[in-house]
N, CA, C and O atoms as CSV, one atom per row, in Angstrom:
chain,resi,resn,atom,element,x,y,z
A,1,GLU,N,N,120.181,103.699,96.755
A,1,GLU,CA,C,119.322,102.525,96.671
A,1,GLU,C,C,118.076,102.869,95.860
A,1,GLU,O,O,117.430,103.889,96.100
A,2,LYS,N,N,117.752,102.026,94.920
A,2,LYS,CA,C,116.585,102.247,94.058
A,2,LYS,C,C,115.301,102.015,94.839
A,2,LYS,O,O,115.166,101.030,95.565
A,3,LYS,N,N,114.351,102.950,94.677
A,3,LYS,CA,C,113.061,102.832,95.347
A,3,LYS,C,C,112.217,101.776,94.640
A,3,LYS,O,O,112.150,101.736,93.411
A,4,ARG,N,N,111.587,100.938,95.421
A,4,ARG,CA,C,110.749,99.880,94.859
A,4,ARG,C,C,109.373,100.435,94.484
A,4,ARG,O,O,108.896,101.413,95.060
A,5,THR,N,N,108.761,99.789,93.514
A,5,THR,CA,C,107.430,100.188,93.057
A,5,THR,C,C,106.417,99.953,94.174
A,5,THR,O,O,106.382,98.865,94.748
A,6,PRO,N,N,105.586,100.958,94.497
A,6,PRO,CA,C,104.568,100.765,95.535
A,6,PRO,C,C,103.530,99.723,95.097
A,6,PRO,O,O,103.246,99.568,93.909
A,7,VAL,N,N,102.981,99.027,96.072
A,7,VAL,CA,C,101.984,97.992,95.825
A,7,VAL,C,C,100.672,98.418,96.471
A,7,VAL,O,O,100.634,98.776,97.648
A,8,VAL,N,N,99.604,98.374,95.693
A,8,VAL,CA,C,98.265,98.696,96.199
A,8,VAL,C,C,97.452,97.409,96.200
A,8,VAL,O,O,97.269,96.775,95.162
A,9,LEU,N,N,96.973,97.038,97.364
A,9,LEU,CA,C,96.242,95.788,97.567
A,9,LEU,C,C,94.750,96.091,97.698
A,9,LEU,O,O,94.345,96.959,98.471
A,10,ILE,N,N,93.944,95.366,96.934
A,10,ILE,CA,C,92.497,95.592,96.947
A,10,ILE,C,C,91.803,94.261,97.218
A,10,ILE,O,O,91.735,93.399,96.341
A,11,PRO,N,N,91.285,94.096,98.447
A,11,PRO,CA,C,90.605,92.839,98.779
A,11,PRO,C,C,89.243,92.739,98.110
A,11,PRO,O,O,88.762,93.690,97.495
A,12,GLY,N,N,88.642,91.581,98.242
A,12,GLY,CA,C,87.317,91.352,97.681
A,12,GLY,C,C,86.239,92.132,98.409
A,12,GLY,O,O,86.487,92.786,99.422
A,13,MET,N,N,85.052,92.046,97.871
A,13,MET,CA,C,83.926,92.836,98.353
A,13,MET,C,C,83.608,92.624,99.825
A,13,MET,O,O,83.303,93.588,100.527
A,14,TRP,N,N,83.670,91.424,100.299
A,14,TRP,CA,C,83.276,91.147,101.684
A,14,TRP,C,C,84.477,90.905,102.580
A,14,TRP,O,O,84.349,90.350,103.671
A,15,HIS,N,N,85.635,91.320,102.116
A,15,HIS,CA,C,86.848,91.250,102.915
A,15,HIS,C,C,87.237,92.657,103.323
A,15,HIS,O,O,86.833,93.632,102.689
A,16,GLY,N,N,88.002,92.755,104.352
A,16,GLY,CA,C,88.480,94.059,104.795
A,16,GLY,C,C,89.984,94.153,104.652
A,16,GLY,O,O,90.620,93.309,104.019
A,17,THR,N,N,90.539,95.186,105.246
A,17,THR,CA,C,91.988,95.382,105.182
A,17,THR,C,C,92.734,94.225,105.839
A,17,THR,O,O,93.881,93.941,105.494
A,18,TRP,N,N,92.086,93.570,106.774
A,18,TRP,CA,C,92.698,92.431,107.475
A,18,TRP,C,C,93.141,91.345,106.502
A,18,TRP,O,O,94.089,90.612,106.783
A,19,TYR,N,N,92.469,91.236,105.368
A,19,TYR,CA,C,92.745,90.152,104.429
A,19,TYR,C,C,94.190,90.192,103.915
A,19,TYR,O,O,94.792,89.145,103.674
A,20,PHE,N,N,94.739,91.384,103.749
A,20,PHE,CA,C,96.075,91.533,103.183
A,20,PHE,C,C,97.123,91.948,104.213
A,20,PHE,O,O,98.253,92.251,103.829
A,21,GLN,N,N,96.796,91.974,105.496
A,21,GLN,CA,C,97.760,92.461,106.487
A,21,GLN,C,C,99.037,91.623,106.541
A,21,GLN,O,O,100.127,92.182,106.663
A,22,ALA,N,N,98.929,90.310,106.453
A,22,ALA,CA,C,100.132,89.465,106.484
A,22,ALA,C,C,101.001,89.723,105.250
A,22,ALA,O,O,102.224,89.805,105.359
A,23,LEU,N,N,100.375,89.851,104.082
A,23,LEU,CA,C,101.120,90.145,102.862
A,23,LEU,C,C,101.761,91.524,102.955
A,23,LEU,O,O,102.897,91.715,102.520
A,24,GLN,N,N,101.042,92.473,103.515
A,24,GLN,CA,C,101.587,93.811,103.665
A,24,GLN,C,C,102.847,93.785,104.552
A,24,GLN,O,O,103.814,94.498,104.281
A,25,GLN,N,N,102.827,92.984,105.581
A,25,GLN,CA,C,103.997,92.852,106.450
A,25,GLN,C,C,105.177,92.265,105.671
A,25,GLN,O,O,106.300,92.754,105.792
A,26,LEU,N,N,104.932,91.230,104.882
A,26,LEU,CA,C,105.998,90.635,104.065
A,26,LEU,C,C,106.558,91.636,103.057
A,26,LEU,O,O,107.770,91.704,102.849
A,27,LEU,N,N,105.681,92.403,102.438
A,27,LEU,CA,C,106.129,93.416,101.484
A,27,LEU,C,C,107.009,94.458,102.175
A,27,LEU,O,O,108.040,94.865,101.639
A,28,SER,N,N,106.598,94.877,103.352
A,28,SER,CA,C,107.360,95.855,104.117
A,28,SER,C,C,108.757,95.320,104.448
A,28,SER,O,O,109.746,96.048,104.362
A,29,GLU,N,N,108.824,94.061,104.822
A,29,GLU,CA,C,110.110,93.442,105.149
A,29,GLU,C,C,111.042,93.387,103.944
A,29,GLU,O,O,112.262,93.333,104.101
A,30,GLN,N,N,110.469,93.401,102.746
A,30,GLN,CA,C,111.263,93.381,101.517
A,30,GLN,C,C,111.501,94.785,100.956
A,30,GLN,O,O,112.080,94.933,99.880
A,31,GLY,N,N,111.058,95.810,101.680
A,31,GLY,CA,C,111.320,97.191,101.274
A,31,GLY,C,C,110.276,97.831,100.386
A,31,GLY,O,O,110.533,98.878,99.792
A,32,PHE,N,N,109.102,97.227,100.282
A,32,PHE,CA,C,108.027,97.790,99.465
A,32,PHE,C,C,107.088,98.632,100.321
A,32,PHE,O,O,106.709,98.223,101.419
A,33,ASP,N,N,106.719,99.793,99.826
A,33,ASP,CA,C,105.607,100.533,100.402
A,33,ASP,C,C,104.340,99.896,99.866
A,33,ASP,O,O,104.257,99.584,98.678
A,34,SER,N,N,103.352,99.698,100.726
A,34,SER,CA,C,102.094,99.115,100.250
A,34,SER,C,C,100.924,99.776,100.952
A,34,SER,O,O,101.044,100.311,102.055
A,35,TYR,N,N,99.803,99.721,100.282
A,35,TYR,CA,C,98.574,100.347,100.752
A,35,TYR,C,C,97.437,99.361,100.527
A,35,TYR,O,O,97.383,98.686,99.499
A,36,ILE,N,N,96.534,99.282,101.493
A,36,ILE,CA,C,95.361,98.419,101.340
A,36,ILE,C,C,94.138,99.316,101.212
A,36,ILE,O,O,93.869,100.138,102.088
A,37,LEU,N,N,93.406,99.157,100.129
A,37,LEU,CA,C,92.165,99.892,99.934
A,37,LEU,C,C,90.996,98.976,100.270
A,37,LEU,O,O,91.031,97.782,99.969
A,38,GLU,N,N,89.995,99.515,100.873
A,38,GLU,CA,C,88.832,98.705,101.239
A,38,GLU,C,C,87.638,99.129,100.393
A,38,GLU,O,O,87.270,100.304,100.365
A,39,LEU,N,N,87.044,98.172,99.709
A,39,LEU,CA,C,85.862,98.458,98.898
A,39,LEU,C,C,84.659,98.672,99.803
A,39,LEU,O,O,84.510,98.005,100.827
A,40,ARG,N,N,83.818,99.595,99.420
A,40,ARG,CA,C,82.606,99.860,100.192
A,40,ARG,C,C,81.548,98.830,99.805
A,40,ARG,O,O,81.112,98.787,98.654
A,41,PRO,N,N,81.136,98.000,100.766
A,41,PRO,CA,C,80.129,96.984,100.434
A,41,PRO,C,C,78.746,97.604,100.268
A,41,PRO,O,O,78.452,98.663,100.821
A,42,GLY,N,N,77.923,96.935,99.511
A,42,GLY,CA,C,76.552,97.378,99.340
A,42,GLY,C,C,75.960,96.829,98.063
A,42,GLY,O,O,76.669,96.552,97.095
A,43,ARG,N,N,74.677,96.679,98.075
A,43,ARG,CA,C,73.998,96.127,96.901
A,43,ARG,C,C,73.908,97.107,95.746
A,43,ARG,O,O,73.813,96.703,94.587
A,44,LEU,N,N,73.938,98.400,96.061
A,44,LEU,CA,C,73.796,99.403,95.008
A,44,LEU,C,C,75.098,100.121,94.710
A,44,LEU,O,O,75.088,101.255,94.233
A,45,VAL,N,N,76.210,99.476,94.986
A,45,VAL,CA,C,77.513,100.038,94.656
A,45,VAL,C,C,77.989,99.368,93.374
A,45,VAL,O,O,78.097,98.144,93.300
A,46,PHE,N,N,78.269,100.175,92.382
A,46,PHE,CA,C,78.640,99.648,91.068
A,46,PHE,C,C,80.154,99.628,90.905
A,46,PHE,O,O,80.874,100.323,91.622
A,47,ALA,N,N,80.626,98.832,89.965
A,47,ALA,CA,C,82.064,98.755,89.699
A,47,ALA,C,C,82.627,100.136,89.385
A,47,ALA,O,O,83.740,100.459,89.799
A,48,SER,N,N,81.874,100.946,88.661
A,48,SER,CA,C,82.358,102.292,88.332
A,48,SER,C,C,82.580,103.123,89.594
A,48,SER,O,O,83.497,103.943,89.637
A,49,ASP,N,N,81.754,102.924,90.622
A,49,ASP,CA,C,81.947,103.626,91.895
A,49,ASP,C,C,83.258,103.205,92.544
A,49,ASP,O,O,84.008,104.042,93.047
A,50,HIS,N,N,83.530,101.909,92.532
A,50,HIS,CA,C,84.773,101.405,93.105
A,50,HIS,C,C,85.982,101.922,92.326
A,50,HIS,O,O,86.987,102.312,92.921
A,51,LEU,N,N,85.884,101.924,91.008
A,51,LEU,CA,C,86.996,102.403,90.189
A,51,LEU,C,C,87.281,103.878,90.449
A,51,LEU,O,O,88.441,104.286,90.496
A,52,GLN,N,N,86.237,104.674,90.616
A,52,GLN,CA,C,86.415,106.087,90.940
A,52,GLN,C,C,87.093,106.249,92.295
A,52,GLN,O,O,87.970,107.098,92.452
A,53,MET,N,N,86.693,105.439,93.274
A,53,MET,CA,C,87.305,105.497,94.599
A,53,MET,C,C,88.777,105.114,94.531
A,53,MET,O,O,89.617,105.762,95.156
A,54,ILE,N,N,89.095,104.061,93.775
A,54,ILE,CA,C,90.489,103.630,93.640
A,54,ILE,C,C,91.311,104.744,93.001
A,54,ILE,O,O,92.393,105.076,93.485
A,55,GLN,N,N,90.802,105.318,91.922
A,55,GLN,CA,C,91.518,106.387,91.228
A,55,GLN,C,C,91.707,107.596,92.141
A,55,GLN,O,O,92.797,108.167,92.188
A,56,ALA,N,N,90.675,107.988,92.857
A,56,ALA,CA,C,90.772,109.141,93.755
A,56,ALA,C,C,91.778,108.888,94.873
A,56,ALA,O,O,92.519,109.790,95.262
A,57,THR,N,N,91.803,107.669,95.383
A,57,THR,CA,C,92.745,107.335,96.445
A,57,THR,C,C,94.179,107.368,95.935
A,57,THR,O,O,95.062,107.896,96.610
A,58,LEU,N,N,94.419,106.812,94.755
A,58,LEU,CA,C,95.758,106.855,94.178
A,58,LEU,C,C,96.217,108.292,93.966
A,58,LEU,O,O,97.376,108.624,94.211
A,59,GLN,N,N,95.298,109.141,93.508
A,59,GLN,CA,C,95.635,110.550,93.297
A,59,GLN,C,C,95.901,111.261,94.622
A,59,GLN,O,O,96.841,112.049,94.725
A,60,SER,N,N,95.080,110.986,95.632
A,60,SER,CA,C,95.256,111.668,96.924
A,60,SER,C,C,96.567,111.263,97.599
A,60,SER,O,O,97.138,112.040,98.365
A,61,LEU,N,N,97.044,110.048,97.316
A,61,LEU,CA,C,98.312,109.584,97.870
A,61,LEU,C,C,99.491,109.895,96.943
A,61,LEU,O,O,100.634,109.550,97.244
A,62,SER,N,N,99.204,110.547,95.823
A,62,SER,CA,C,100.220,110.874,94.807
A,62,SER,C,C,100.973,109.627,94.338
A,62,SER,O,O,102.191,109.645,94.165
A,63,LEU,N,N,100.224,108.559,94.140
A,63,LEU,CA,C,100.827,107.299,93.694
A,63,LEU,C,C,100.705,107.161,92.181
A,63,LEU,O,O,99.624,107.312,91.613
A,64,LYS,N,N,101.826,106.872,91.545
A,64,LYS,CA,C,101.861,106.628,90.107
A,64,LYS,C,C,102.717,105.406,89.868
A,64,LYS,O,O,103.581,105.081,90.682
A,65,ASN,N,N,102.487,104.728,88.763
A,65,ASN,CA,C,103.276,103.543,88.409
A,65,ASN,C,C,103.311,102.541,89.554
A,65,ASN,O,O,104.380,102.171,90.039
A,66,VAL,N,N,102.142,102.112,89.975
A,66,VAL,CA,C,102.019,101.174,91.088
A,66,VAL,C,C,101.717,99.770,90.567
A,66,VAL,O,O,101.304,99.587,89.422
A,67,VAL,N,N,101.930,98.803,91.424
A,67,VAL,CA,C,101.471,97.445,91.167
A,67,VAL,C,C,100.127,97.312,91.865
A,67,VAL,O,O,100.033,97.519,93.075
A,68,LEU,N,N,99.084,96.968,91.115
A,68,LEU,CA,C,97.761,96.735,91.688
A,68,LEU,C,C,97.571,95.236,91.849
A,68,LEU,O,O,97.758,94.473,90.901
A,69,LEU,N,N,97.202,94.822,93.040
A,69,LEU,CA,C,96.970,93.409,93.303
A,69,LEU,C,C,95.607,93.287,93.975
A,69,LEU,O,O,95.375,93.861,95.039
A,70,GLY,N,N,94.715,92.539,93.348
A,70,GLY,CA,C,93.373,92.399,93.887
A,70,GLY,C,C,92.978,90.957,94.080
A,70,GLY,O,O,93.483,90.056,93.411
A,71,HIS,N,N,92.069,90.757,95.004
A,71,HIS,CA,C,91.509,89.439,95.281
A,71,HIS,C,C,90.008,89.488,95.020
A,71,HIS,O,O,89.344,90.452,95.402
A,72,SER,N,N,89.473,88.464,94.379
A,72,SER,CA,C,88.042,88.357,94.133
A,72,SER,C,C,87.572,89.588,93.356
A,72,SER,O,O,88.114,89.871,92.287
A,73,GLN,N,N,86.597,90.316,93.854
A,73,GLN,CA,C,86.118,91.489,93.120
A,73,GLN,C,C,87.221,92.532,92.964
A,73,GLN,O,O,87.257,93.252,91.966
A,74,GLY,N,N,88.106,92.615,93.930
A,74,GLY,CA,C,89.248,93.520,93.783
A,74,GLY,C,C,90.088,93.138,92.580
A,74,GLY,O,O,90.621,94.007,91.891
A,75,GLY,N,N,90.210,91.839,92.321
A,75,GLY,CA,C,90.949,91.368,91.154
A,75,GLY,C,C,90.271,91.734,89.849
A,75,GLY,O,O,90.940,92.068,88.871
A,76,ILE,N,N,88.966,91.674,89.829
A,76,ILE,CA,C,88.218,92.058,88.637
A,76,ILE,C,C,88.435,93.542,88.337
A,76,ILE,O,O,88.593,93.939,87.182
A,77,LEU,N,N,88.441,94.342,89.384
A,77,LEU,CA,C,88.579,95.783,89.210
A,77,LEU,C,C,89.957,96.185,88.699
A,77,LEU,O,O,90.073,97.169,87.969
A,78,VAL,N,N,90.999,95.453,89.063
A,78,VAL,CA,C,92.332,95.850,88.648
A,78,VAL,C,C,92.708,95.356,87.254
A,78,VAL,O,O,93.763,95.725,86.739
A,79,GLN,N,N,91.879,94.540,86.642
A,79,GLN,CA,C,92.190,94.051,85.297
A,79,GLN,C,C,92.046,95.125,84.264
A,79,GLN,O,O,92.272,94.876,83.080
């Protein structure tokens, strides 16, 4: 059986992992591995900080060739 591409979900700035939990369940039911990353809120957190965190997390999980799906600010970051 062919392994499906992992999906990384990135909610908006003021959302948490809860935002994508229902979608994560649906993905799991269809055989997808998925991960939800949570952005660190704050007035002095820059997009570059978030991008570094996303990259470091993908590397620490040894994830390559993933589907990135973001909502709100998470969507801006994955473009």
